[in-house]
Every structure is written in structure tokens, then in C-alpha cells.
Tab-separated table of C-alpha atoms in Angstrom:
chain	number	residue	atom	x	y	z
A	1	MET	CA	0.000	0.000	0.000
A	2	PRO	CA	1.471	3.439	-0.891
A	3	ALA	CA	2.629	5.423	2.104
A	4	TYR	CA	0.192	8.263	1.487
A	5	GLU	CA	-2.771	5.878	1.796
A	6	SER	CA	-1.890	5.243	5.444
A	7	LEU	CA	-2.090	8.954	6.351
A	8	PRO	CA	-5.160	9.972	8.386
A	9	PRO	CA	-7.805	11.904	6.480
A	10	LEU	CA	-7.477	15.668	6.743
A	11	PRO	CA	-10.260	18.230	6.973
A	12	THR	CA	-11.392	19.904	3.761
A	13	GLY	CA	-13.269	23.045	2.906
A	14	LEU	CA	-12.880	26.784	3.265
A	15	GLY	CA	-10.216	27.850	5.755
A	16	THR	CA	-8.643	24.429	6.232
A	17	PHE	CA	-5.558	24.834	4.007
A	18	THR	CA	-3.241	26.044	6.776
A	19	LEU	CA	-4.535	23.394	9.155
A	20	SER	CA	-3.916	20.727	6.514
A	21	LEU	CA	-0.398	21.977	5.851
A	22	ARG	CA	0.494	21.799	9.532
A	23	ALA	CA	-1.021	18.364	9.969
A	24	ALA	CA	0.521	16.832	6.863
A	25	GLY	CA	3.797	15.935	8.535
A	26	PRO	CA	5.845	16.149	11.720
A	27	ARG	CA	6.539	19.593	13.135
A	28	HIS	CA	9.801	20.995	11.820
A	29	ALA	CA	12.468	21.252	14.497
A	30	PRO	CA	14.863	24.071	13.526
A	31	HIS	CA	18.593	23.414	13.722
A	32	PHE	CA	20.574	25.956	15.708
A	33	GLU	CA	24.240	26.609	15.115
A	34	GLU	CA	26.473	25.689	18.042
A	35	GLY	CA	27.815	28.846	19.622
A	36	ASP	CA	25.265	31.169	18.021
A	37	GLY	CA	25.476	33.460	21.042
A	38	HIS	CA	22.247	32.388	22.704
A	39	GLU	CA	22.704	33.157	26.404
A	40	PRO	CA	19.278	33.730	27.940
A	41	GLY	CA	20.135	34.177	31.597
A	42	LEU	CA	17.434	36.095	33.450
A	43	PRO	CA	15.736	38.757	31.346
A	44	ARG	CA	15.086	42.071	32.976
A	45	PRO	CA	11.534	42.631	34.142
A	46	SER	CA	9.423	44.527	31.637
A	47	SER	CA	5.800	45.518	31.489
A	48	SER	CA	3.480	43.475	29.279
A	49	ALA	CA	1.703	46.719	28.329
A	50	HIS	CA	3.483	48.815	25.718
A	51	ASP	CA	2.855	52.465	24.983
A	52	LEU	CA	1.494	52.752	21.454
A	53	THR	CA	1.398	56.561	21.433
A	54	PRO	CA	3.637	57.975	18.677
A	55	LEU	CA	6.788	59.686	19.899
A	56	ALA	CA	7.061	63.448	19.671
A	57	TYR	CA	9.509	65.000	17.197
A	58	ARG	CA	11.943	67.833	17.722
A	59	GLU	CA	14.914	69.410	16.000
A	60	ARG	CA	18.108	67.790	17.285
A	61	GLN	CA	21.656	69.088	17.103
A	62	TRP	CA	24.288	66.747	15.696
A	63	GLY	CA	28.002	66.702	14.928
A	64	ASP	CA	29.733	69.836	16.181
A	65	GLY	CA	26.427	71.716	16.278
A	66	SER	CA	27.331	74.055	13.426
A	67	TYR	CA	24.965	72.519	10.883
A	68	PRO	CA	21.169	72.790	10.658
A	69	PRO	CA	19.410	70.406	13.084
A	70	LEU	CA	17.925	67.051	12.180
A	71	TYR	CA	14.189	66.581	12.636
A	72	CYS	CA	13.886	63.388	14.657
A	73	PRO	CA	12.198	61.911	17.746
A	74	GLU	CA	13.982	62.099	21.077
A	75	THR	CA	15.975	59.028	22.105
A	76	VAL	CA	13.706	56.804	24.201
A	77	ARG	CA	16.252	54.999	26.366
A	78	VAL	CA	19.900	55.329	27.321
A	79	ASP	CA	20.809	52.418	29.602
A	80	ASP	CA	24.579	52.077	29.512
A	81	HIS	CA	24.569	49.061	31.820
A	82	LEU	CA	22.256	47.149	29.485
A	83	GLY	CA	24.267	48.223	26.461
A	84	GLU	CA	27.464	46.984	28.086
A	85	GLU	CA	25.879	43.594	28.815
A	86	VAL	CA	24.808	43.214	25.183
A	87	ASP	CA	28.285	44.294	24.056
A	88	ARG	CA	29.833	41.688	26.390
A	89	ARG	CA	27.766	38.904	24.850
A	90	LEU	CA	28.389	40.258	21.368
A	91	ALA	CA	32.183	40.346	21.787
A	92	ALA	CA	32.190	36.745	23.037
A	93	TRP	CA	30.153	35.701	20.001
A	94	VAL	CA	32.382	37.621	17.558
A	95	GLU	CA	35.488	35.932	18.949
A	96	GLY	CA	33.738	32.562	18.779
A	97	VAL	CA	32.903	32.854	15.081
A	98	GLY	CA	36.380	34.193	14.283
A	99	LEU	CA	35.252	37.587	13.012
A	100	HIS	CA	37.523	40.663	13.259
A	101	GLU	CA	40.567	38.624	14.276
A	102	GLY	CA	43.310	41.029	15.306
A	103	ARG	CA	40.835	43.920	15.408
A	104	MET	CA	38.805	43.079	18.502
A	105	GLU	CA	39.786	46.175	20.491
A	106	GLU	CA	38.622	48.401	17.642
A	107	PHE	CA	35.439	46.361	17.328
A	108	ARG	CA	34.589	46.600	21.042
A	109	GLU	CA	34.888	50.386	20.897
A	110	THR	CA	32.326	50.547	18.085
A	111	GLY	CA	29.484	49.525	20.397
A	112	PHE	CA	27.016	47.537	18.309
A	113	GLY	CA	25.486	46.295	21.550
A	114	ARG	CA	24.851	49.901	22.525
A	115	LEU	CA	23.257	50.446	19.109
A	116	ALA	CA	20.800	47.625	19.845
A	117	MET	CA	20.028	49.077	23.284
A	118	LEU	CA	19.365	52.533	21.847
A	119	THR	CA	17.296	51.465	18.844
A	120	HIS	CA	15.122	48.759	20.456
A	121	PRO	CA	13.826	50.325	23.684
A	122	ASP	CA	10.758	48.092	23.936
A	123	SER	CA	12.920	45.130	24.991
A	124	ASP	CA	15.022	44.781	28.135
A	125	ASP	CA	16.079	41.187	27.404
A	126	PRO	CA	19.793	41.122	26.469
A	127	ASP	CA	19.350	37.896	24.500
A	128	LEU	CA	16.712	39.516	22.296
A	129	LEU	CA	18.795	42.674	21.938
A	130	LEU	CA	21.703	40.432	20.942
A	131	VAL	CA	19.708	39.408	17.855
A	132	ALA	CA	19.875	42.987	16.558
A	133	ALA	CA	23.494	43.426	17.659
A	134	GLN	CA	24.616	40.259	15.865
A	135	MET	CA	22.741	40.904	12.647
A	136	ASN	CA	23.994	44.475	12.395
A	137	THR	CA	27.536	43.358	13.215
A	138	ALA	CA	27.388	40.725	10.468
A	139	TRP	CA	25.886	43.113	7.903
A	140	TRP	CA	28.538	45.739	8.653
A	141	ALA	CA	31.275	43.089	8.440
A	142	ALA	CA	30.111	42.013	4.986
A	143	ASP	CA	30.191	45.662	3.943
A	144	ASP	CA	33.713	46.149	5.311
A	145	TYR	CA	35.338	42.929	4.128
A	146	TYR	CA	33.483	42.512	0.837
A	147	ALA	CA	32.400	45.935	-0.385
A	148	ASP	CA	34.468	48.850	0.903
A	149	GLU	CA	37.760	48.140	2.687
A	150	SER	CA	40.407	47.157	0.149
A	151	ASP	CA	42.963	46.596	2.917
A	152	LEU	CA	40.568	43.983	4.367
A	153	GLY	CA	40.203	42.203	1.031
A	154	ALA	CA	37.254	44.035	-0.510
A	155	THR	CA	37.355	43.866	-4.300
A	156	PRO	CA	34.549	45.164	-6.534
A	157	THR	CA	34.832	42.290	-9.015
A	158	GLU	CA	34.596	39.694	-6.233
A	159	LEU	CA	31.590	41.248	-4.525
A	160	PRO	CA	28.720	39.593	-6.493
A	161	PRO	CA	29.945	35.981	-6.094
A	162	ARG	CA	30.688	36.611	-2.416
A	163	LEU	CA	27.156	37.913	-1.880
A	164	ALA	CA	25.744	34.820	-3.572
A	165	LEU	CA	27.535	32.737	-0.935
A	166	VAL	CA	26.088	34.953	1.785
A	167	MET	CA	22.626	34.057	0.551
A	168	SER	CA	23.462	30.366	0.779
A	169	ALA	CA	24.896	30.820	4.275
A	170	MET	CA	21.762	32.537	5.566
A	171	ASP	CA	19.244	30.524	3.547
A	172	PRO	CA	20.722	27.050	2.896
A	173	PRO	CA	19.844	25.634	-0.534
A	174	PRO	CA	18.622	22.035	-0.921
A	175	PRO	CA	21.309	19.350	-0.509
A	176	ALA	CA	23.309	18.609	-3.648
A	177	GLY	CA	25.535	15.742	-2.541
A	178	ASP	CA	29.259	16.375	-2.720
A	179	TYR	CA	28.649	19.888	-4.017
A	180	THR	CA	27.004	20.755	-0.714
A	181	LEU	CA	30.126	19.561	1.113
A	182	GLN	CA	32.180	21.995	-0.973
A	183	LEU	CA	29.730	24.770	-0.165
A	184	GLU	CA	30.004	23.995	3.551
A	185	GLU	CA	33.795	24.041	3.336
A	186	ALA	CA	33.696	27.502	1.719
A	187	ILE	CA	31.285	28.870	4.327
A	188	ARG	CA	33.250	27.581	7.287
A	189	ALA	CA	36.459	29.075	5.871
A	190	ASP	CA	35.012	32.614	5.817
A	191	PRO	CA	34.312	34.325	9.182
A	192	VAL	CA	31.840	36.738	7.569
A	193	LEU	CA	29.755	33.833	6.281
A	194	VAL	CA	30.040	32.028	9.614
A	195	ALA	CA	28.860	35.188	11.399
A	196	LEU	CA	25.881	35.696	9.095
A	197	ARG	CA	24.768	32.084	9.416
A	198	SER	CA	25.263	32.102	13.180
A	199	ALA	CA	23.359	35.379	13.564
A	200	THR	CA	20.499	33.982	11.493
A	201	SER	CA	20.479	30.903	13.732
A	202	HIS	CA	20.135	33.000	16.862
A	203	THR	CA	17.407	35.052	15.200
A	204	SER	CA	15.544	31.813	14.507
A	205	ARG	CA	15.402	31.065	18.244
A	206	HIS	CA	13.195	34.113	18.786
A	207	ALA	CA	11.461	34.614	15.426
A	208	THR	CA	8.806	32.835	13.410
A	209	PRO	CA	9.850	31.268	10.082
A	210	SER	CA	8.096	34.162	8.328
A	211	GLN	CA	10.137	36.732	10.252
A	212	VAL	CA	13.392	34.891	9.563
A	213	MET	CA	12.730	34.763	5.830
A	214	ARG	CA	11.678	38.421	5.897
A	215	ALA	CA	15.095	39.340	7.326
A	216	CYS	CA	16.886	37.102	4.821
A	217	ASN	CA	15.019	38.367	1.765
A	218	THR	CA	15.467	41.999	2.779
A	219	THR	CA	19.205	41.336	3.116
A	220	PHE	CA	19.308	39.855	-0.371
A	221	GLN	CA	17.358	42.838	-1.735
A	222	MET	CA	20.018	45.101	-0.229
A	223	TYR	CA	22.737	43.260	-2.150
A	224	VAL	CA	21.432	44.483	-5.509
A	225	SER	CA	22.392	47.997	-4.438
A	226	TRP	CA	25.783	46.784	-3.206
A	227	CYS	CA	26.528	45.420	-6.667
A	228	ALA	CA	25.656	48.817	-8.163
A	229	TYR	CA	28.089	50.544	-5.788
A	230	ALA	CA	30.798	48.049	-6.739
A	231	ALA	CA	30.320	48.791	-10.434
A	232	TRP	CA	30.468	52.556	-9.838
A	233	ARG	CA	33.683	52.214	-7.825
A	234	TYR	CA	35.284	49.823	-10.315
A	235	LEU	CA	34.455	52.054	-13.280
A	236	GLU	CA	35.215	55.213	-11.269
A	237	THR	CA	31.926	56.706	-12.459
A	238	PRO	CA	30.047	58.294	-9.544
A	239	PRO	CA	26.286	58.063	-10.077
A	240	PRO	CA	23.949	61.044	-10.269
A	241	VAL	CA	22.231	61.786	-6.977
A	242	TRP	CA	18.856	60.469	-8.158
A	243	ARG	CA	20.362	57.105	-9.095
A	244	TYR	CA	22.268	56.868	-5.821
A	245	LEU	CA	19.086	57.535	-3.833
A	246	ALA	CA	17.194	54.953	-5.877
A	247	ALA	CA	19.783	52.375	-4.818
A	248	ARG	CA	20.276	53.715	-1.283
A	249	GLN	CA	16.604	53.490	-0.385
A	250	HIS	CA	16.849	49.721	-0.847
A	251	ASP	CA	20.183	49.650	0.982
A	252	SER	CA	19.235	51.519	4.110
A	253	PHE	CA	18.507	50.908	7.757
A	254	TYR	CA	15.188	49.529	6.549
A	255	THR	CA	17.061	46.208	6.690
A	256	SER	CA	17.901	46.687	10.370
A	257	MET	CA	14.342	47.808	11.087
A	258	THR	CA	12.931	44.478	9.891
A	259	LEU	CA	14.085	43.143	13.284
A	260	ILE	CA	11.926	45.514	15.364
A	261	ASP	CA	9.126	43.066	16.146
A	262	ILE	CA	11.518	40.125	16.562
A	263	VAL	CA	13.453	41.971	19.258
A	264	GLY	CA	10.182	43.212	20.720
A	265	GLY	CA	8.882	39.651	21.064
A	266	TYR	CA	5.832	39.945	18.804
A	267	GLU	CA	5.023	39.651	15.092
A	268	LEU	CA	3.561	42.120	12.647
A	269	PRO	CA	1.606	39.888	10.220
A	270	ALA	CA	3.023	39.665	6.717
A	271	ASP	CA	-0.067	41.151	5.074
A	272	LEU	CA	0.499	44.303	7.156
A	273	PHE	CA	4.298	44.343	6.925
A	274	TYR	CA	4.162	44.173	3.135
A	275	ASP	CA	1.202	46.506	2.750
A	276	ARG	CA	2.388	49.282	0.447
A	277	ARG	CA	1.470	52.015	2.940
A	278	PHE	CA	3.496	50.481	5.745
A	279	HIS	CA	6.314	49.493	3.402
A	280	THR	CA	6.595	53.098	2.242
A	281	ALA	CA	6.627	54.347	5.839
A	282	LEU	CA	9.402	51.988	6.889
A	283	MET	CA	11.427	52.848	3.778
A	284	GLN	CA	11.096	56.525	4.690
A	285	ALA	CA	12.391	55.831	8.194
A	286	GLY	CA	15.204	53.610	6.938
A	287	THR	CA	16.338	56.111	4.322
A	288	ALA	CA	16.307	58.995	6.808
A	289	SER	CA	18.506	56.983	9.163
A	290	VAL	CA	20.973	56.013	6.461
A	291	ILE	CA	21.378	59.693	5.508
A	292	VAL	CA	22.458	60.170	9.138
A	293	ASN	CA	25.121	57.576	8.362
A	294	ASP	CA	26.222	59.512	5.264
A	295	LEU	CA	26.391	62.749	7.266
A	296	HIS	CA	28.673	61.200	9.883
A	297	SER	CA	30.819	59.368	7.298
A	298	VAL	CA	31.465	62.127	4.767
A	299	ALA	CA	34.815	63.403	6.092
A	300	ARG	CA	36.337	59.940	6.251
A	301	GLU	CA	34.933	58.877	2.888
A	302	ALA	CA	36.124	62.096	1.216
A	303	ALA	CA	39.652	61.266	2.393
A	304	ASP	CA	39.537	57.845	0.708
A	305	GLU	CA	41.606	57.423	-2.460
A	306	LEU	CA	38.506	55.989	-4.167
A	307	PRO	CA	35.561	57.523	-2.296
A	308	ASP	CA	32.441	55.504	-1.588
A	309	SER	CA	29.137	56.803	-2.859
A	310	ASN	CA	27.940	59.328	-0.288
A	311	VAL	CA	24.993	61.646	-0.810
A	312	ILE	CA	26.914	64.730	0.412
A	313	LEU	CA	29.885	64.119	-1.878
A	314	LEU	CA	27.590	63.402	-4.810
A	315	ILE	CA	25.505	66.556	-4.248
A	316	ALA	CA	28.678	68.666	-3.989
A	317	ALA	CA	30.069	67.252	-7.237
A	318	GLU	CA	26.800	67.395	-9.161
A	319	ASP	CA	25.805	70.915	-8.097
A	320	ASP	CA	29.373	72.286	-7.895
A	321	CYS	CA	28.838	73.508	-4.356
A	322	SER	CA	30.786	73.344	-1.109
A	323	ILE	CA	30.669	70.377	1.249
A	324	ARG	CA	28.912	72.600	3.766
A	325	GLU	CA	26.151	73.522	1.331
A	326	ALA	CA	25.818	69.902	0.228
A	327	THR	CA	25.580	68.870	3.887
A	328	GLU	CA	22.774	71.367	4.458
A	329	ARG	CA	20.913	69.933	1.463
A	330	ALA	CA	21.383	66.409	2.827
A	331	VAL	CA	19.972	67.529	6.194
A	332	SER	CA	16.958	68.936	4.354
A	333	LEU	CA	16.564	65.613	2.526
A	334	HIS	CA	16.725	63.723	5.830
A	335	ASN	CA	14.062	65.955	7.338
A	336	HIS	CA	11.896	65.468	4.244
A	337	PHE	CA	11.953	61.692	4.738
A	338	VAL	CA	11.220	61.986	8.464
A	339	ARG	CA	8.243	64.250	7.821
A	340	GLY	CA	7.082	61.800	5.183
A	341	PHE	CA	7.216	59.027	7.761
A	342	GLU	CA	5.346	61.225	10.217
A	343	ALA	CA	2.545	61.694	7.660
A	344	SER	CA	2.503	57.972	6.854
A	345	GLN	CA	2.228	57.115	10.543
A	346	ARG	CA	-0.757	59.440	10.921
A	347	MET	CA	-2.439	57.842	7.922
A	348	LEU	CA	-1.844	54.330	9.291
A	349	ALA	CA	-3.241	55.258	12.713
A	350	ALA	CA	-6.707	54.299	11.453
A	351	VAL	CA	-5.658	50.651	10.971
A	352	PRO	CA	-6.956	48.712	14.030
A	353	SER	CA	-3.741	46.816	14.776
A	354	PRO	CA	-1.781	47.210	18.034
A	355	GLU	CA	1.161	45.404	16.400
A	356	LEU	CA	1.230	47.925	13.566
A	357	LYS	CA	1.155	50.880	15.954
A	358	ARG	CA	3.877	49.294	18.074
A	359	PHE	CA	6.076	48.660	15.043
A	360	LEU	CA	5.671	52.225	13.780
A	361	ARG	CA	6.596	53.567	17.218
A	362	GLY	CA	9.557	51.177	17.132
A	363	ALA	CA	10.656	52.714	13.812
A	364	GLN	CA	10.554	56.153	15.451
A	365	ALA	CA	12.674	54.838	18.314
A	366	TRP	CA	15.085	53.309	15.796
A	367	MET	CA	15.575	56.639	14.024
A	368	ALA	CA	16.171	58.363	17.348
A	369	GLY	CA	18.580	55.731	18.696
A	370	CYS	CA	20.455	55.636	15.386
A	371	LEU	CA	21.141	59.375	15.595
A	372	GLU	CA	22.244	59.000	19.219
A	373	TRP	CA	24.614	56.143	18.372
A	374	HIS	CA	26.257	57.815	15.375
A	375	GLY	CA	27.060	60.776	17.564
A	376	SER	CA	28.873	58.615	20.107
A	377	SER	CA	30.331	55.560	18.348
A	378	SER	CA	34.102	55.503	17.867
A	379	ARG	CA	33.473	54.418	14.295
A	380	TYR	CA	32.340	57.933	13.397
A	381	GLN	CA	34.475	60.082	15.677
A	382	SER	CA	37.637	60.431	13.600
A	383	LEU	CA	38.789	61.138	10.084
A	384	SER	CA	40.630	57.825	9.846
A	385	LYS	CA	39.942	55.689	6.796
A	386	GLY	CA	36.883	53.532	7.273
A	387	THR	CA	33.505	52.607	5.893
A	388	SER	CA	29.864	53.139	6.559
A	389	LEU	CA	26.867	50.903	6.189
């Protein structure tokens, strides 16, 4: 008798598809990477009730205070003790996966654990905050070692095939016999790939399969823009500002913001997350935050022999204006995106979803914490050669 004939009958009719899918086989038990950083301990006490009221905006000074202010919410939480605990766990994980060998002191000073603390204030659990710290650390490492830092091995012509391996590390393809063994050998030989796979594993401990694939697919979307940057650098043909923004909006802190509900311990349903109105809002928030990154990176990137694409440098070259004037225009662009998000959030307020309201407030907190972090991280406090996200 064929095996399928021995299966128990399943319900049929409207609304039974999902039930049938779940009942058709044994529950999938996810595999977690050994040493993926999971260290639950005792989470800090936190209230089960979360404030869904949108944060207020104000004009905030940045840099040396000589430029026009950035329109942004106030930072929700600064808890240095919590940030240090996340950084402690993060450093142990980074050493374990072999990332930043010989550069650990510099890495510790960057403070990606503090970034997670500042940008995800609706969680006090260091293991959940570690999810954001690990993923951002791994994304930044791929950018440094693959895309931008030639002294770390970054080569424009090697970037696309390296990114294809990243996709296989985060989202394993079906087994292909001996070829899979060769793939595994390549992944385990590259600390960036090990870090990305390990970070995805830890994310899977706290996220639903839908949330994990959302983070993966958004990462892969970001890589299309990375390939464009590589071509512009290789050909030494800086793009016009409009083309840079078209790429940058899909390579922004939108990717980091996909983790907001995972770190918060809830899930925004996919039909809301991918609703065009919400998608636009989150892209506005992500793009505003990545312009903050450009603002804090411009001096270092201008000093590079082959400058990265940076909106300030591109505006200055295209409009034949000073760096100061270009910076003021970039600030105006940032504020435009923030006000766009503010309008989108008001429009979405009519949707009867607590998860949606919480996520939108989380995006506000992310913008605020991002600005706070860029103003304090060692990564952006000198003119030494370096990279940005």
C-alpha cells in the first residue's frame, strides 16, 4: 500500500488549508548553530503593556552643532549598563565565530550592543537585543570585508559571487551531494559567512519562520544595491544623486528595522508588513537613518583614495557647491523623509492593529537611537579611513 494511503484523512473546505499543511507531517524542528550566542540568563523585568502613542519630534543638534538640526524623535532609552551587557555577549560571540581577528579592540569600541540598546527600547532582554546586535555586526562586516575596505580584502569584481555565498549561508539551498560539502567548506572558511549564518540561527530562536525569511530576503534585496556601488567604484563613475538615492533606499537601515518586532517579542503579520502604505513608511524611516550615516561618514569617505558613494559628496560634485552647502541639502533631505514618515504614521493610525502601531513607534525609536549612536560611536568620531553601512 502506498505510504500516502496510510495517512489519516485531513479536513477539507474553506479555511482548512493552513490546518492541513500543519497536519501533513511532523513539526519541523529548527537546527541551531552551536555557539550562536544564545545566552538567555534572566531577562530584565518589563511591562506586558506597551505604549502605542507615537513619539514626539523635535529638532536635534548633531556633529559639532554648526549645521542645521535634524528633525527626529527624542531618544527613548539610554541604559549604559544594558548596552554593556549586550556588548559583552556580542564580543564573546564575535570571537567565537572568528570575526575581526586582530581587530577586537577596535570592534569593542564601536558599540554595536549599545546600538541595539538605543534602537530597540521596547525590549530589556539582552538575548533579544543580541539578535539585533549580531545581525547588524554581520551586515557591517560584509560591507567592510566585501564591499568597501580594500585593505581587508574588498574587491569590486569579487563582490557579487561573495554575496551569492552569503545568501546560501543565511538561507541554505537544498542538498546537492558532494557539491554541498564543498559549499560547507567555503562557508566555514570565511568568518563573515560564519557570522551571518550564526546570527540567522540565533534570530531563529526568537522569530517565526516568516520573520526569519523576511530578514533574509530583505538582506538579499540590499545586495542588488551593493553590486551597483561596486560597479560605480570599479568604473570610477560616480552616479547622479537620483540614481544613488534609488539604490540607497533599498540599501538603508530599513534592513535593520525588519528586526523591530523580533526583538520586541511579537510579530507584525506579513499582510500588514508588506502593505504598500506600511512598506513606504518603513522605507522613509530607513532612508532617513541612512542619511544620518552619510552625514557622519562624509569626512572619512572624502579622504579615501577611491571615495564611496555618499549623498553629500555626490551633491557637492553634481551641483558644484561646497561640502557645507551639500551637507545642508542632505539635512533637508533627511528631514523630508522623516516628515514623510510622520505623515505615513498618521495615515496608518486608522488601521486597528496594536502590532502595527507598536512597530511604527519602534521605527521612530530606531531613528532616534540611530542618531544617538552615530554621535557617540568611535566608528564615526575620527577622520581615519573607514567605511559606513
